[in-house]
Each structure stands twice: as structure tokens, then as C-alpha cells.
Amino acid sequence: MDHIYMDYGSASPVDQRVIEAMHGHSGKLVGNPFSVHSGGRLARHLLEEARNKVSSLIAAEDGGKIIFTSGATEANNLALIGTALRGREKGNRIIISAIEHISVINAAKSLAKQGFEIVTIPVDDDGLLNTDLLQRSINDKTILVSIMHANGEIGTVQPIWEIGAITRDKGVPLHVDATAAAGNITINADIYKIDLLTISSNDLYGPQGAGALYVGPKVKIQPVILGGGQQNGLRSGAENLAGIVGFGKACEIAQSEMFNESAWLQGLRDELIEGVLNNIDRAYLTGSRYKRLPNHASFRFDYIEGESIILSLDMEGILASTGSACSSKTLEPSHVLLALGLSHEQAHGSLVLRLGRWSTRADVDAVLEVLPPIIKRLRAMSPLVPRMGAQHAGVY
Amino acid sequence: MLEYTEKVMDHFRNPRNVGELENPDGVGRVGNPKCGDLMEMQIKVKDESIKDIKFRTFGCGAAVATSSIITEMAMGKTIEEASNITRNDVADELGGLPPVKMHCSNLAADALHAAIEDYHLRNNGKDKNETTAL
């Protein structure tokens, strides 16, 4: 690769073994799983194989279903809207956290317009959910709790087992958006008492355009996409067979390699975090230091703006991302960073570095080499650096 | 990531006239509270012309590039000419800006105008003093 890729959260390269698995069936992947002929049978077989691989990675409960979707956004929409439509007789309260992915937040907002009551649970300055408040917020009108496993922007991992114990005890379905967590940390839908779970193919080095919603045996949802009744009527439309085959292969690889891969990445991540915090003045970690994805480092820097950091890193061949307002379409700072209690100005200076399967120590060293002078250069340009500290800004 | 022109990237990479002036004749500081960009423009004026100009900016690539290019556009211009530089002139000079950045980060003209206004204020004050002294 020409670039040093530190943006595995935005998109991941597809693993060569996944591509080969998809190629291995090319020419044969013509069957519609609905067809009765042998092509259809092969397609059904491949679909089932992929389903088993996804189920295995997330330790699905017996009797649970894997519904393939176009990705995490559709799965999150289906989880919220499908549960709400199905459960509206029982109640109208849906509980989410303040740092959910925008596909959960916007689905919730749309439901709020239809008369559902959306309760948002705040997080502390590490991004950890207040589980006491969650417990107290569940009333007899509550039909769903939706909490992400790990946050892609700040890396914080929620205590899902604790949350699952609460929701199961209260008899309320729990949806977990495991998009950023899958393949990086252990997910056990059965033991954690997760009823609905979102997982995305590309985050596991599978092809884009594939994902799934796991629906446990204790819950029922209403379909959102209607048509020929594929996937038990829960998601109509002929399945994206090639994508699903790749997704299955990606789950299989993740399951067998996650343990070693995560341990390795965690070492690199720690070098990256310590290197940045030790070598750059007024640099801060965003998210929790220890309850954190093993491949995730995220920071903010006083006095400077994230898009400028990203452009400067790009000039050095390093690809990363930011939660700064300047790089968003809406020009609003990231809701996740604001939920941590950061001011707009502080949220502005954010940098997210996500490692992945092909990250190397040389990549980390390169970032640690070029980042301090970039921060120094941008600070020298910033009117926010205190005047007395104008020379001080040199002490990055 | 938004699409920036090569000229925007050039000014972002090598911003012209960054920093502060000693004893500036006018200082303009403008900010966009929504997206948080902040810009400071300082000018040195001689014979009603801009003799020197420097900027400091907290903001995105577009914010830096617009600040940088306007210092080139204003340098040597008369105060009146510089006052007539608009936001659109700045964007045009850069070969265009992404639409979303047109209102948010395109503050350089405002900062320049604020510096000129500050110069007028200071200057009027000085004139009065001088007149009184006579």
C-alpha cells in the first residue's frame, strides 16, 4: 500500500482470502436462493454456510436468526423501527445512549416523530454509559434498549454483559450495535443476553454492502423492507450472495485470528497512545484508556482543528479521520465528542487513528514522527494559542 | 473528505504571511460561532496602502487557505481597494470552495474588513488628537 492507513473505522481493505472465497464461487453464484433448481440450491447452501459463520462469531443463541442486510445502517434501522412497529401495542419508550451511531439516532428521531418516546442515556467523560440511570429509565412502557458495544470514534467499550443482565431482568429486548466491536473483542450474544445485534462485513475486512441483524429467539420484529418475503419475510429482496459469501468468510477468519490479532494491535495501540501523549503538549486521549477497543487510538489537541490535522497527515501519506465539525456535512461537531462534555472548540481538535489487520510498527513510528511537527506547525498558525505562550507553542 | 482545489491545498501547505506584526495599524478578529473557525488579520498601513499583512487562523483547510490568499490579494492595495475584496473574490481566486465551506470557513474577507475598520477607528482617533494638539 502506498499510504499508511490509519482509518480502518471508515472503511477497511478486503482480505485477500475473502476475495478468493468470493471468486471461488464466481460463475456459480447465479442462483437465486429462492429458485428450485440446482443453482438455487447451491445459493441456499452458500447462504446457510455464511449464516452459520456469522452466528458462530457472535455466539448466537439457539433459535436465533441472522438477517442479512446491506450493512450496519440498515441493520440498525431494522432493529429500531422493526421492534417499534411490532411492539407499539406494548409501549412506546425506546432507550438509547447519547453516543450511538447516527443510523440509530436518526432512526430514533424518526420514531419520535411517530409518537415514540426516545430516552437518551448520557455517558461520562470516558464515554461510559451510566448503567444505574439506564436501569431507572426502564419503565413498563419500554419496548427496546439500544446500546452500542464499542464506539468507533472514541473506542470506548460498554459493559454489555452488565446491561444485558439489566434488560433481561426487566424483560426488555436489548439491541447492541456491534459494528465497531466485531472482530476486535469477544461478542457473545447468548451469554451477554443480547436480543438483537448489528454486525457489518467491511469492519471485518469483508466486502462493503453486506451486514446482518441477529434476531434472538425471544424477540419478534416487523420487516421494514417488503417484497417477496425472503429471509423469513423479515427482509425482502434477493440476497447479495457474493457479498454474503465474503462476509461469512470474513467472520470465519475473524473468529480464528481475533485473539492473536487483537493482542498484537493492542501493543501497537499502546505505543501510539503513549507516544502521542508523551511527545505532544496539551494532547488528550478521547474515550476510556482501558475500556477501549484494542485497535483504537483517538485524541484531541488544544488550539487546532481536526480537518487541518487530517489534511496535513495526508500530505505525509497518512490517512486518518476526525470528529471535527469542519469535516462533517452538517458542520456540527461530533455528537459523540459533545456527549463527553467537550466544548465545541475542544471537539474541533479531534483525531481518530484506527489500526487494523495490516498495521505495522513502522506505521505507528511514522505517525509518531510526523504528528508532533504537524501539531506544532498548526499551533504556530492558531490565534488561540495564548500570547504568553507564543514561543511556548514551540514546546509541543 | 471534501474536494479542495489544488490552489487551496497549495495555500494550506504553504500559507503566506502567517504570524503577527509588530505594532499593527489595524487588527481584525472574526469567528464563526457555529463551526468554530477563528481568524485574526493584522495590517500595517502607509500612505493609505497596505504595506504589510499577517494572519493567524484556527480552522479547517479552507479557513487557512482563504486567510493566506487574501493576504496576497490585499498586499500593496490601497485601503479602499482592499475594502472592496469580497468573500466571493477570495473563493474565486482559490478556484472555488466546496459549497458547504462557502459560508463557514470563508471568513478572510470579513477579517480583512474588520482590520481595516480597526485601522479607521485608530486613525480617526489619531487625527483628532493631532488636531487638538495644533
CSV table of N, CA, C and O in Angstrom, one decimal, chain A residues 302-305 307-312 315 320 325-333 344-345 348-349 377-385 387 390, chain B residues 1-2 4 9 12-15 18-20 27 29 33-40 42 55-62 64 100-101 103-105:
chain,number,residue,atom,x,y,z
A,302,ASP,N,-5.4,20.8,21.9
A,302,ASP,CA,-5.8,22.2,22.1
A,302,ASP,C,-5.4,23.1,21.0
A,302,ASP,O,-4.3,22.8,20.4
A,303,TYR,N,-6.2,24.1,20.7
A,303,TYR,CA,-5.8,25.2,19.8
A,303,TYR,C,-5.9,24.9,18.3
A,303,TYR,O,-5.7,25.8,17.5
A,304,ILE,N,-6.1,23.7,17.9
A,304,ILE,CA,-6.0,23.4,16.5
A,304,ILE,C,-7.3,22.6,16.1
A,304,ILE,O,-8.0,22.1,16.9
A,305,GLU,N,-7.4,22.5,14.8
A,305,GLU,CA,-8.7,21.9,14.2
A,305,GLU,C,-8.4,20.6,13.5
A,305,GLU,O,-7.3,20.5,12.8
A,307,GLU,N,-9.7,18.9,10.8
A,307,GLU,CA,-9.5,18.7,9.4
A,307,GLU,C,-8.1,19.2,8.9
A,307,GLU,O,-7.5,18.5,8.0
A,308,SER,N,-7.6,20.2,9.5
A,308,SER,CA,-6.3,20.6,9.2
A,308,SER,C,-5.2,19.6,9.6
A,308,SER,O,-4.2,19.4,8.9
A,309,ILE,N,-5.5,18.9,10.7
A,309,ILE,CA,-4.6,17.8,11.0
A,309,ILE,C,-4.7,16.6,10.0
A,309,ILE,O,-3.6,16.1,9.5
A,310,ILE,N,-5.9,16.3,9.6
A,310,ILE,CA,-6.1,15.2,8.6
A,310,ILE,C,-5.4,15.6,7.3
A,310,ILE,O,-4.7,14.7,6.7
A,311,LEU,N,-5.6,16.8,6.8
A,311,LEU,CA,-5.0,17.2,5.5
A,311,LEU,C,-3.5,17.2,5.6
A,311,LEU,O,-2.8,16.8,4.7
A,312,SER,N,-3.0,17.6,6.8
A,312,SER,CA,-1.5,17.6,7.0
A,312,SER,C,-1.0,16.2,7.0
A,312,SER,O,0.1,15.9,6.5
A,315,MET,N,-0.8,14.8,3.6
A,315,MET,CA,0.3,15.2,2.8
A,315,MET,C,1.5,14.4,3.1
A,315,MET,O,2.5,14.3,2.3
A,320,ALA,N,-6.2,9.3,8.1
A,320,ALA,CA,-6.8,9.2,9.4
A,320,ALA,C,-8.2,9.9,9.3
A,320,ALA,O,-8.6,10.4,8.3
A,325,ALA,N,-16.2,19.5,13.4
A,325,ALA,CA,-17.3,20.0,12.6
A,325,ALA,C,-16.9,20.3,11.2
A,325,ALA,O,-17.7,20.1,10.3
A,326,CYS,N,-15.7,20.8,11.0
A,326,CYS,CA,-15.2,21.2,9.7
A,326,CYS,C,-15.2,20.1,8.7
A,326,CYS,O,-15.2,20.3,7.5
A,327,SER,N,-15.2,18.8,9.1
A,327,SER,CA,-15.1,17.8,8.2
A,327,SER,C,-16.4,17.1,8.0
A,327,SER,O,-16.6,16.1,7.3
A,328,SER,N,-17.5,17.6,8.7
A,328,SER,CA,-18.8,16.9,8.6
A,328,SER,C,-19.6,17.7,7.6
A,328,SER,O,-19.4,18.9,7.4
A,329,LYS,N,-20.6,17.0,7.1
A,329,LYS,CA,-21.5,17.6,6.1
A,329,LYS,C,-22.4,18.7,6.8
A,329,LYS,O,-22.8,19.7,6.1
A,330,THR,N,-22.7,18.5,8.0
A,330,THR,CA,-23.6,19.4,8.7
A,330,THR,C,-22.9,20.6,9.4
A,330,THR,O,-23.5,21.5,9.8
A,331,LEU,N,-21.6,20.5,9.4
A,331,LEU,CA,-20.7,21.4,10.1
A,331,LEU,C,-21.0,21.5,11.6
A,331,LEU,O,-20.7,22.4,12.3
A,332,GLU,N,-21.6,20.4,12.1
A,332,GLU,CA,-21.8,20.3,13.6
A,332,GLU,C,-20.7,19.4,14.1
A,332,GLU,O,-20.3,18.4,13.4
A,333,PRO,N,-20.1,19.7,15.3
A,333,PRO,CA,-19.1,18.8,15.8
A,333,PRO,C,-19.8,17.5,16.1
A,333,PRO,O,-21.0,17.4,16.3
A,344,HIS,N,-17.3,22.9,22.0
A,344,HIS,CA,-17.2,22.8,20.5
A,344,HIS,C,-15.7,23.0,20.1
A,344,HIS,O,-15.2,22.3,19.2
A,345,GLU,N,-15.1,23.9,20.8
A,345,GLU,CA,-13.7,24.2,20.4
A,345,GLU,C,-12.8,23.0,20.7
A,345,GLU,O,-11.9,22.7,19.9
A,348,HIS,N,-13.4,20.2,18.2
A,348,HIS,CA,-12.8,20.6,16.9
A,348,HIS,C,-11.5,20.0,16.7
A,348,HIS,O,-11.1,19.6,15.6
A,349,GLY,N,-10.7,19.8,17.8
A,349,GLY,CA,-9.3,19.3,17.6
A,349,GLY,C,-9.1,17.8,17.7
A,349,GLY,O,-8.2,17.3,18.2
A,377,ARG,N,3.2,23.1,13.8
A,377,ARG,CA,3.0,24.0,12.7
A,377,ARG,C,1.6,24.6,12.7
A,377,ARG,O,1.4,25.8,12.6
A,378,LEU,N,0.6,23.8,13.0
A,378,LEU,CA,-0.8,24.3,13.1
A,378,LEU,C,-1.0,25.2,14.3
A,378,LEU,O,-1.7,26.2,14.2
A,379,ARG,N,-0.3,24.9,15.3
A,379,ARG,CA,-0.4,25.8,16.5
A,379,ARG,C,0.2,27.1,16.3
A,379,ARG,O,-0.2,28.2,16.8
A,380,ALA,N,1.3,27.1,15.5
A,380,ALA,CA,2.0,28.4,15.2
A,380,ALA,C,1.1,29.3,14.4
A,380,ALA,O,1.3,30.5,14.4
A,381,MET,N,0.1,28.7,13.8
A,381,MET,CA,-0.8,29.4,12.9
A,381,MET,C,-2.0,29.9,13.7
A,381,MET,O,-2.9,30.6,13.2
A,382,SER,N,-2.2,29.3,14.9
A,382,SER,CA,-3.5,29.5,15.6
A,382,SER,C,-3.6,30.7,16.5
A,382,SER,O,-2.7,30.9,17.3
A,383,PRO,N,-4.6,31.5,16.4
A,383,PRO,CA,-4.8,32.6,17.2
A,383,PRO,C,-5.2,32.2,18.6
A,383,PRO,O,-5.3,33.1,19.5
A,384,LEU,N,-5.5,31.0,18.8
A,384,LEU,CA,-6.0,30.5,20.2
A,384,LEU,C,-4.9,30.3,21.1
A,384,LEU,O,-5.1,30.2,22.3
A,385,VAL,N,-3.7,30.1,20.6
A,385,VAL,CA,-2.5,29.8,21.5
A,385,VAL,C,-2.3,31.1,22.3
A,385,VAL,O,-2.2,32.2,21.7
A,387,ARG,N,-1.0,34.3,24.1
A,387,ARG,CA,0.0,35.1,23.7
A,387,ARG,C,1.4,34.9,24.4
A,387,ARG,O,2.4,34.8,23.8
A,390,ALA,N,3.2,32.1,23.0
A,390,ALA,CA,3.5,32.1,21.6
A,390,ALA,C,4.8,31.4,21.3
A,390,ALA,O,4.9,30.6,20.4
B,1,MET,N,-14.0,13.1,2.8
B,1,MET,CA,-13.3,14.4,2.8
B,1,MET,C,-13.8,15.2,1.6
B,1,MET,O,-14.2,14.7,0.6
B,2,LEU,N,-13.8,16.5,1.9
B,2,LEU,CA,-14.3,17.4,0.8
B,2,LEU,C,-13.3,17.6,-0.2
B,2,LEU,O,-12.1,17.5,0.0
B,4,TYR,N,-11.0,19.8,-2.3
B,4,TYR,CA,-10.4,21.1,-2.4
B,4,TYR,C,-9.6,21.2,-3.7
B,4,TYR,O,-9.0,20.3,-4.2
B,9,MET,N,-5.1,23.7,-1.6
B,9,MET,CA,-4.1,22.8,-1.0
B,9,MET,C,-2.7,23.5,-1.0
B,9,MET,O,-2.0,23.3,0.0
B,12,PHE,N,-2.8,25.9,1.8
B,12,PHE,CA,-2.8,25.2,3.1
B,12,PHE,C,-1.4,24.7,3.4
B,12,PHE,O,-1.0,24.8,4.5
B,13,ARG,N,-0.8,24.1,2.4
B,13,ARG,CA,0.5,23.5,2.6
B,13,ARG,C,1.6,24.6,2.9
B,13,ARG,O,2.4,24.5,3.8
B,14,ASN,N,1.5,25.7,2.1
B,14,ASN,CA,2.5,26.8,2.3
B,14,ASN,C,1.8,28.1,2.5
B,14,ASN,O,1.7,28.9,1.6
B,15,PRO,N,1.2,28.3,3.7
B,15,PRO,CA,0.4,29.5,3.9
B,15,PRO,C,1.4,30.7,3.8
B,15,PRO,O,2.5,30.7,4.4
B,18,VAL,N,1.9,34.2,7.5
B,18,VAL,CA,1.4,33.7,8.8
B,18,VAL,C,2.1,34.5,9.9
B,18,VAL,O,3.3,34.7,9.8
B,19,GLY,N,1.4,34.8,10.9
B,19,GLY,CA,2.0,35.4,12.1
B,19,GLY,C,1.4,36.7,12.6
B,19,GLY,O,0.3,37.0,12.3
B,20,GLU,N,2.3,37.4,13.3
B,20,GLU,CA,1.8,38.7,13.9
B,20,GLU,C,2.8,39.8,13.4
B,20,GLU,O,3.9,39.6,13.2
B,27,VAL,N,-6.2,45.6,13.5
B,27,VAL,CA,-6.3,44.2,13.8
B,27,VAL,C,-7.8,43.8,13.7
B,27,VAL,O,-8.7,44.5,14.3
B,29,ARG,N,-10.5,40.5,14.1
B,29,ARG,CA,-10.6,39.2,14.7
B,29,ARG,C,-12.0,38.8,14.4
B,29,ARG,O,-13.0,39.4,14.9
B,33,PRO,N,-19.2,31.3,15.2
B,33,PRO,CA,-19.5,30.5,16.4
B,33,PRO,C,-20.1,29.2,16.1
B,33,PRO,O,-19.9,28.2,16.9
B,34,LYS,N,-20.7,29.0,15.0
B,34,LYS,CA,-21.3,27.7,14.7
B,34,LYS,C,-20.2,26.6,14.4
B,34,LYS,O,-20.2,25.6,15.1
B,35,CYS,N,-19.4,26.9,13.5
B,35,CYS,CA,-18.4,25.8,13.2
B,35,CYS,C,-17.1,26.1,13.9
B,35,CYS,O,-16.2,25.2,13.9
B,36,GLY,N,-17.0,27.3,14.5
B,36,GLY,CA,-15.8,27.4,15.4
B,36,GLY,C,-14.6,28.0,14.8
B,36,GLY,O,-13.6,28.1,15.5
B,37,ASP,N,-14.6,28.3,13.5
B,37,ASP,CA,-13.4,28.9,13.0
B,37,ASP,C,-13.1,30.3,13.6
B,37,ASP,O,-14.0,31.0,13.9
B,38,LEU,N,-11.8,30.6,13.7
B,38,LEU,CA,-11.4,31.9,14.2
B,38,LEU,C,-10.2,32.4,13.4
B,38,LEU,O,-9.3,31.6,13.1
B,39,MET,N,-10.3,33.7,13.1
B,39,MET,CA,-9.3,34.2,12.2
B,39,MET,C,-8.9,35.6,12.7
B,39,MET,O,-9.7,36.4,13.2
B,40,GLU,N,-7.6,35.9,12.6
B,40,GLU,CA,-7.1,37.2,13.0
B,40,GLU,C,-6.2,37.7,11.9
B,40,GLU,O,-5.3,37.1,11.4
B,42,GLN,N,-3.9,41.1,10.7
B,42,GLN,CA,-3.2,42.3,11.1
B,42,GLN,C,-2.7,43.1,9.9
B,42,GLN,O,-2.1,42.5,9.0
B,55,PHE,N,-1.6,37.0,9.2
B,55,PHE,CA,-2.8,36.3,9.7
B,55,PHE,C,-2.5,35.2,10.6
B,55,PHE,O,-1.4,34.6,10.6
B,56,ARG,N,-3.4,34.9,11.5
B,56,ARG,CA,-3.4,33.6,12.2
B,56,ARG,C,-4.8,33.0,12.2
B,56,ARG,O,-5.8,33.7,12.3
B,57,THR,N,-4.9,31.7,12.0
B,57,THR,CA,-6.2,31.1,11.8
B,57,THR,C,-6.3,29.7,12.6
B,57,THR,O,-5.4,28.9,12.6
B,58,PHE,N,-7.5,29.6,13.2
B,58,PHE,CA,-7.8,28.3,13.8
B,58,PHE,C,-9.0,27.8,13.0
B,58,PHE,O,-10.1,28.4,13.0
B,59,GLY,N,-8.8,26.7,12.3
B,59,GLY,CA,-9.9,26.2,11.4
B,59,GLY,C,-9.4,25.2,10.4
B,59,GLY,O,-8.2,24.7,10.5
B,60,CYS,N,-10.3,24.9,9.5
B,60,CYS,CA,-10.0,23.8,8.5
B,60,CYS,C,-9.1,24.3,7.4
B,60,CYS,O,-8.7,25.4,7.4
B,61,GLY,N,-8.9,23.4,6.4
B,61,GLY,CA,-8.1,23.7,5.3
B,61,GLY,C,-8.6,25.0,4.5
B,61,GLY,O,-7.8,25.8,4.2
B,62,ALA,N,-9.9,25.1,4.4
B,62,ALA,CA,-10.5,26.3,3.7
B,62,ALA,C,-10.2,27.5,4.4
B,62,ALA,O,-9.9,28.6,3.9
B,64,VAL,N,-7.7,28.2,6.5
B,64,VAL,CA,-6.3,28.6,6.3
B,64,VAL,C,-6.0,29.1,4.9
B,64,VAL,O,-5.4,30.2,4.8
B,100,VAL,N,-20.3,23.8,1.0
B,100,VAL,CA,-20.5,23.8,2.5
B,100,VAL,C,-19.5,24.7,3.2
B,100,VAL,O,-19.8,25.2,4.3
B,101,LYS,N,-18.4,25.0,2.5
B,101,LYS,CA,-17.4,25.8,3.2
B,101,LYS,C,-17.6,27.3,2.8
B,101,LYS,O,-16.9,28.2,3.4
B,103,HIS,N,-19.8,29.5,3.4
B,103,HIS,CA,-20.3,30.4,4.4
B,103,HIS,C,-19.6,30.2,5.8
B,103,HIS,O,-19.5,31.1,6.6
B,104,CYS,N,-19.0,29.0,5.9
B,104,CYS,CA,-18.5,28.6,7.2
B,104,CYS,C,-17.0,29.1,7.4
B,104,CYS,O,-16.7,29.8,8.3
B,105,SER,N,-16.2,28.8,6.4
B,105,SER,CA,-14.8,29.0,6.6
B,105,SER,C,-14.3,30.1,5.7
B,105,SER,O,-13.1,30.5,5.8
